[in-house]
XYZ file of C-alpha atoms in Angstrom:
307
model
C -24.816 6.195 -18.873
C -27.802 4.800 -16.964
C -27.860 4.839 -13.154
C -28.082 1.027 -13.064
C -25.080 0.615 -15.364
C -23.041 3.141 -13.365
C -23.841 1.270 -10.127
C -22.780 -2.027 -11.739
C -19.454 -0.479 -12.810
C -18.860 0.925 -9.298
C -19.725 -2.443 -7.706
C -17.312 -4.256 -10.088
C -14.513 -1.762 -9.395
C -15.004 -1.937 -5.608
C -14.958 -5.769 -5.811
C -11.712 -5.611 -7.841
C -10.238 -3.090 -5.386
C -11.093 -5.251 -2.364
C -9.899 -8.524 -3.878
C -6.640 -7.065 -5.265
C -5.738 -5.108 -2.100
C -6.452 -8.039 0.206
C -5.016 -10.498 -2.323
C -1.626 -8.791 -2.523
C -1.303 -8.776 1.303
C -2.158 -12.492 1.516
C 0.114 -13.372 -1.449
C 3.000 -11.477 0.182
C 2.416 -13.180 3.526
C 2.245 -16.641 1.927
C 5.399 -16.174 -0.180
C 7.482 -14.513 2.546
C 6.392 -16.608 5.557
C 4.958 -19.911 4.410
C 6.704 -20.590 1.100
C 10.348 -20.069 1.971
C 10.760 -17.071 -0.369
C 12.453 -14.770 2.153
C 13.359 -11.867 -0.127
C 11.095 -8.842 0.484
C 13.305 -6.405 -1.483
C 13.420 -8.668 -4.551
C 9.672 -9.299 -4.241
C 9.016 -5.530 -4.236
C 11.271 -5.198 -7.301
C 9.176 -7.861 -9.115
C 6.033 -5.856 -8.251
C 7.586 -2.678 -9.657
C 8.774 -4.411 -12.853
C 5.264 -5.705 -13.599
C 3.765 -2.325 -12.631
C 6.107 -0.603 -15.120
C 5.090 -2.930 -17.988
C 1.344 -2.895 -17.221
C 1.340 0.890 -16.638
C 2.866 1.371 -20.093
C 0.270 -0.953 -21.679
C -2.646 0.711 -19.820
C -1.652 4.315 -20.483
C 0.346 4.357 -23.721
C -1.321 1.501 -25.632
C -4.844 1.112 -24.173
C -5.161 4.828 -23.220
C -7.180 4.071 -20.054
C -5.992 7.486 -18.839
C -4.257 10.244 -20.862
C -0.454 10.179 -20.824
C 1.012 13.072 -18.828
C 4.560 13.980 -19.819
C 7.307 14.991 -17.384
C 7.706 18.741 -17.909
C 11.084 19.474 -16.321
C 14.192 18.078 -14.653
C 12.885 19.485 -11.357
C 9.658 17.485 -11.723
C 11.662 14.317 -12.488
C 13.769 14.780 -9.316
C 10.560 15.181 -7.289
C 9.104 11.977 -8.790
C 12.391 10.137 -8.091
C 12.258 11.305 -4.435
C 8.694 10.028 -4.118
C 9.739 6.732 -5.702
C 12.510 6.174 -3.129
C 10.090 6.892 -0.231
C 7.495 4.613 -1.875
C 10.110 1.817 -2.151
C 10.905 2.219 1.535
C 7.248 1.909 2.543
C 6.569 -1.173 0.391
C 9.815 -2.971 1.342
C 9.228 -2.207 5.036
C 5.691 -3.566 4.820
C 6.872 -6.723 3.065
C 9.678 -7.292 5.588
C 7.177 -6.945 8.452
C 4.980 -9.674 6.923
C 7.839 -12.151 7.471
C 7.542 -11.646 11.226
C 3.992 -10.471 11.965
C 0.541 -11.923 11.449
C -1.543 -10.116 8.795
C -4.085 -9.161 11.487
C -1.473 -7.287 13.551
C 0.166 -5.878 10.390
C -3.189 -4.355 9.405
C -3.725 -2.944 12.907
C -0.397 -1.096 12.772
C -1.043 -0.026 9.157
C -4.325 1.574 10.255
C -2.333 4.268 12.102
C -1.464 5.944 8.754
C -3.759 8.960 9.514
C -1.778 9.660 12.698
C 1.515 9.883 10.774
C -0.135 11.826 7.932
C -1.419 14.432 10.411
C 2.012 14.592 12.117
C 4.003 15.035 8.876
C 1.444 17.480 7.439
C 1.826 19.664 10.543
C 5.649 19.461 10.533
C 5.809 20.266 6.817
C 3.237 23.068 6.615
C 2.712 24.101 10.277
C -0.989 24.169 9.411
C -3.128 23.047 12.343
C -6.300 20.993 12.132
C -9.291 21.457 14.437
C -8.619 20.080 17.964
C -11.389 17.496 17.527
C -9.498 16.070 14.517
C -6.413 15.481 16.652
C -8.602 14.078 19.444
C -9.881 11.443 16.995
C -6.275 10.220 16.562
C -6.012 9.224 20.241
C -7.984 5.950 19.808
C -6.021 5.279 16.562
C -2.760 5.110 18.521
C -4.269 3.706 21.739
C -5.815 0.799 19.809
C -2.429 -0.260 18.396
C -0.809 -0.030 21.854
C -3.561 -2.314 23.208
C -3.296 -4.660 20.199
C 0.513 -4.872 20.670
C 0.056 -5.969 24.294
C -2.457 -8.626 23.248
C -0.532 -9.917 20.206
C 0.664 -13.519 20.839
C 3.155 -13.421 17.953
C 4.607 -9.966 18.701
C 8.029 -9.484 17.084
C 9.885 -6.242 17.871
C 11.837 -5.991 14.574
C 8.706 -6.833 12.545
C 6.762 -4.211 14.514
C 9.452 -1.539 13.909
C 9.499 -2.334 10.161
C 5.700 -2.199 9.972
C 5.598 1.118 11.855
C 8.380 2.511 9.604
C 6.483 1.381 6.482
C 3.294 3.041 7.756
C 5.167 6.276 8.506
C 6.854 6.191 5.058
C 3.463 5.669 3.355
C 2.069 8.721 5.175
C 5.223 10.738 4.426
C 4.881 9.930 0.715
C 1.291 11.207 0.574
C 2.255 14.468 2.348
C 5.401 14.841 0.204
C 3.374 14.206 -2.956
C 0.955 16.986 -1.985
C 3.869 19.405 -1.507
C 6.185 18.413 -4.380
C 3.555 17.997 -7.083
C 1.181 20.739 -5.963
C 1.555 23.175 -8.882
C -0.928 22.750 -11.755
C 1.813 22.082 -14.325
C 3.401 19.327 -12.223
C 0.342 17.454 -10.906
C 0.165 13.826 -12.051
C -2.699 11.388 -11.516
C -1.807 8.222 -9.587
C -1.565 6.039 -12.718
C 0.932 8.322 -14.493
C 2.859 8.711 -11.243
C 3.101 4.898 -11.009
C 4.264 4.755 -14.666
C 7.224 7.017 -13.847
C 7.943 5.783 -10.309
C 8.121 2.063 -11.230
C 11.287 2.150 -13.443
C 13.033 4.418 -10.895
C 12.063 1.952 -8.146
C 13.623 -0.930 -10.127
C 16.907 1.033 -10.456
C 16.893 1.575 -6.656
C 15.742 -1.920 -5.648
C 17.921 -4.073 -7.955
C 21.291 -3.128 -6.403
C 19.661 -3.122 -2.929
C 18.407 -6.701 -3.488
C 21.786 -7.911 -4.818
C 23.679 -6.365 -1.862
C 21.224 -7.109 0.985
C 19.858 -10.401 -0.400
C 23.027 -11.792 -2.070
C 21.746 -15.354 -2.593
C 18.359 -14.260 -3.969
C 18.940 -15.525 -7.545
C 20.263 -18.951 -6.467
C 17.455 -19.570 -3.961
C 14.773 -18.266 -6.357
C 16.007 -20.567 -9.154
C 16.205 -23.486 -6.720
C 12.655 -22.821 -5.437
C 11.470 -22.451 -9.027
C 12.881 -25.880 -9.947
C 11.427 -27.432 -6.798
C 8.005 -25.775 -7.085
C 7.035 -24.998 -10.676
C 4.028 -23.066 -9.333
C 6.324 -20.468 -7.711
C 6.804 -18.536 -10.977
C 3.046 -18.367 -11.429
C 2.619 -17.244 -7.792
C 5.237 -14.527 -8.260
C 3.589 -13.309 -11.477
C 0.064 -13.398 -9.994
C 1.300 -11.552 -6.913
C 2.912 -8.814 -9.030
C -0.136 -8.453 -11.315
C -2.374 -8.235 -8.221
C -0.140 -5.433 -6.875
C -0.707 -3.498 -10.118
C -4.472 -4.157 -10.066
C -4.583 -2.753 -6.517
C -3.112 0.526 -7.824
C -5.315 0.599 -10.937
C -8.549 -0.153 -9.044
C -7.594 2.415 -6.376
C -7.430 5.075 -9.106
C -10.642 3.951 -10.841
C -12.709 3.678 -7.631
C -11.653 7.230 -6.663
C -12.517 8.443 -10.181
C -16.017 6.881 -10.113
C -16.819 7.660 -6.452
C -14.727 9.946 -4.213
C -11.651 9.954 -1.996
C -13.940 9.869 1.051
C -15.719 6.729 -0.211
C -12.311 5.129 -0.720
C -11.342 6.026 2.856
C -14.521 4.418 4.246
C -13.981 1.317 2.092
C -10.361 1.228 3.257
C -11.412 1.112 6.902
C -13.614 -1.896 6.198
C -10.970 -3.520 3.941
C -8.535 -3.873 6.844
C -11.154 -5.707 8.898
C -11.983 -8.051 5.979
C -8.251 -8.762 5.435
C -7.876 -9.614 9.132
C -10.792 -12.100 9.086
C -9.595 -13.794 5.862
C -5.984 -14.041 7.093
C -7.078 -15.624 10.394
C -9.149 -18.206 8.475
C -6.320 -18.928 5.991
C -3.193 -18.825 8.178
C -4.823 -19.860 11.477
C -2.712 -17.314 13.360
C -3.720 -17.086 17.034
C -5.606 -13.948 18.065
C -6.665 -12.717 21.484
C -9.704 -10.772 22.649
C -7.348 -7.940 23.743
C -5.687 -7.865 20.309
C -9.001 -7.731 18.434
C -10.356 -5.093 20.847
C -7.284 -2.948 20.188
C -7.688 -3.286 16.431
C -11.419 -2.414 16.682
C -10.581 0.753 18.666
C -8.049 1.754 15.980
C -10.568 1.253 13.135
C -13.195 3.309 15.026
C -10.577 6.041 15.547
C -9.688 6.056 11.825
C -13.389 6.343 10.898
C -13.850 9.203 13.411
C -10.740 10.948 12.056
C -12.088 10.745 8.497
C -15.431 12.178 9.594
C -13.870 15.084 11.552
C -11.577 15.899 8.596
C -14.665 16.107 6.373
C -16.686 18.252 8.794
C -13.940 20.672 9.873
C -12.314 21.164 6.490
């Protein structure tokens, strides 16, 4: 493959990754806050249902990546555990979007490296270089500053967002431990193929118990706004594309490139959300978020240098 063609592919994949990752956040915010669809658990279940179908088409039918089979009952239990933690992180994030502006949601979400470092230490007792931990200070300090300067601060929304961020970090650490042996390692696309149906089994009863009127309200909204079904489908497809493009960008570049792009993605999402939803922001809030992003970038660099 020529260098020019490879660069074009990478540019296309990065564009897809950016648009799908930012798109799913904005779709979620619009549906949960502005549209009257107040069912984050059911929304997550819709995402997982579409992810299950599209994962099957991509892997089994289109063979975008080779199908990896589950080798043992033990491996299945590990995947199921990861799926439950994954559900918790996505549902928590979606619940937080009902109460928080996307800009503040992204600021809190940027603290993922702090929780990853914490859980990695608790799980393995393996210490990083002191400078790596020092880089996490602005990550946390920035969110504390942003919280103080957030005009629409909501305590429950903040707790759910922080819990979702911690669960996301816990899943990545858990995945590294549970699926570390060569025979049990799965790439992210095969992991999604197996996690999605398990997530549906977990989320369906949870939605029916915790969101008892979800079917009635969804049907009513669907009759009132015919576009809602299309929005729900587009949102769920975008959630899958975010996972697919995440895998493909890593495959064609590196995990480090993805981390750098991720730092910038949060900032782009913040700007777009402010323009779309007109949520008020303060200088203190934006300063706090900027400090967090700088801390995340510094953390990534120290991890690379002191590996």
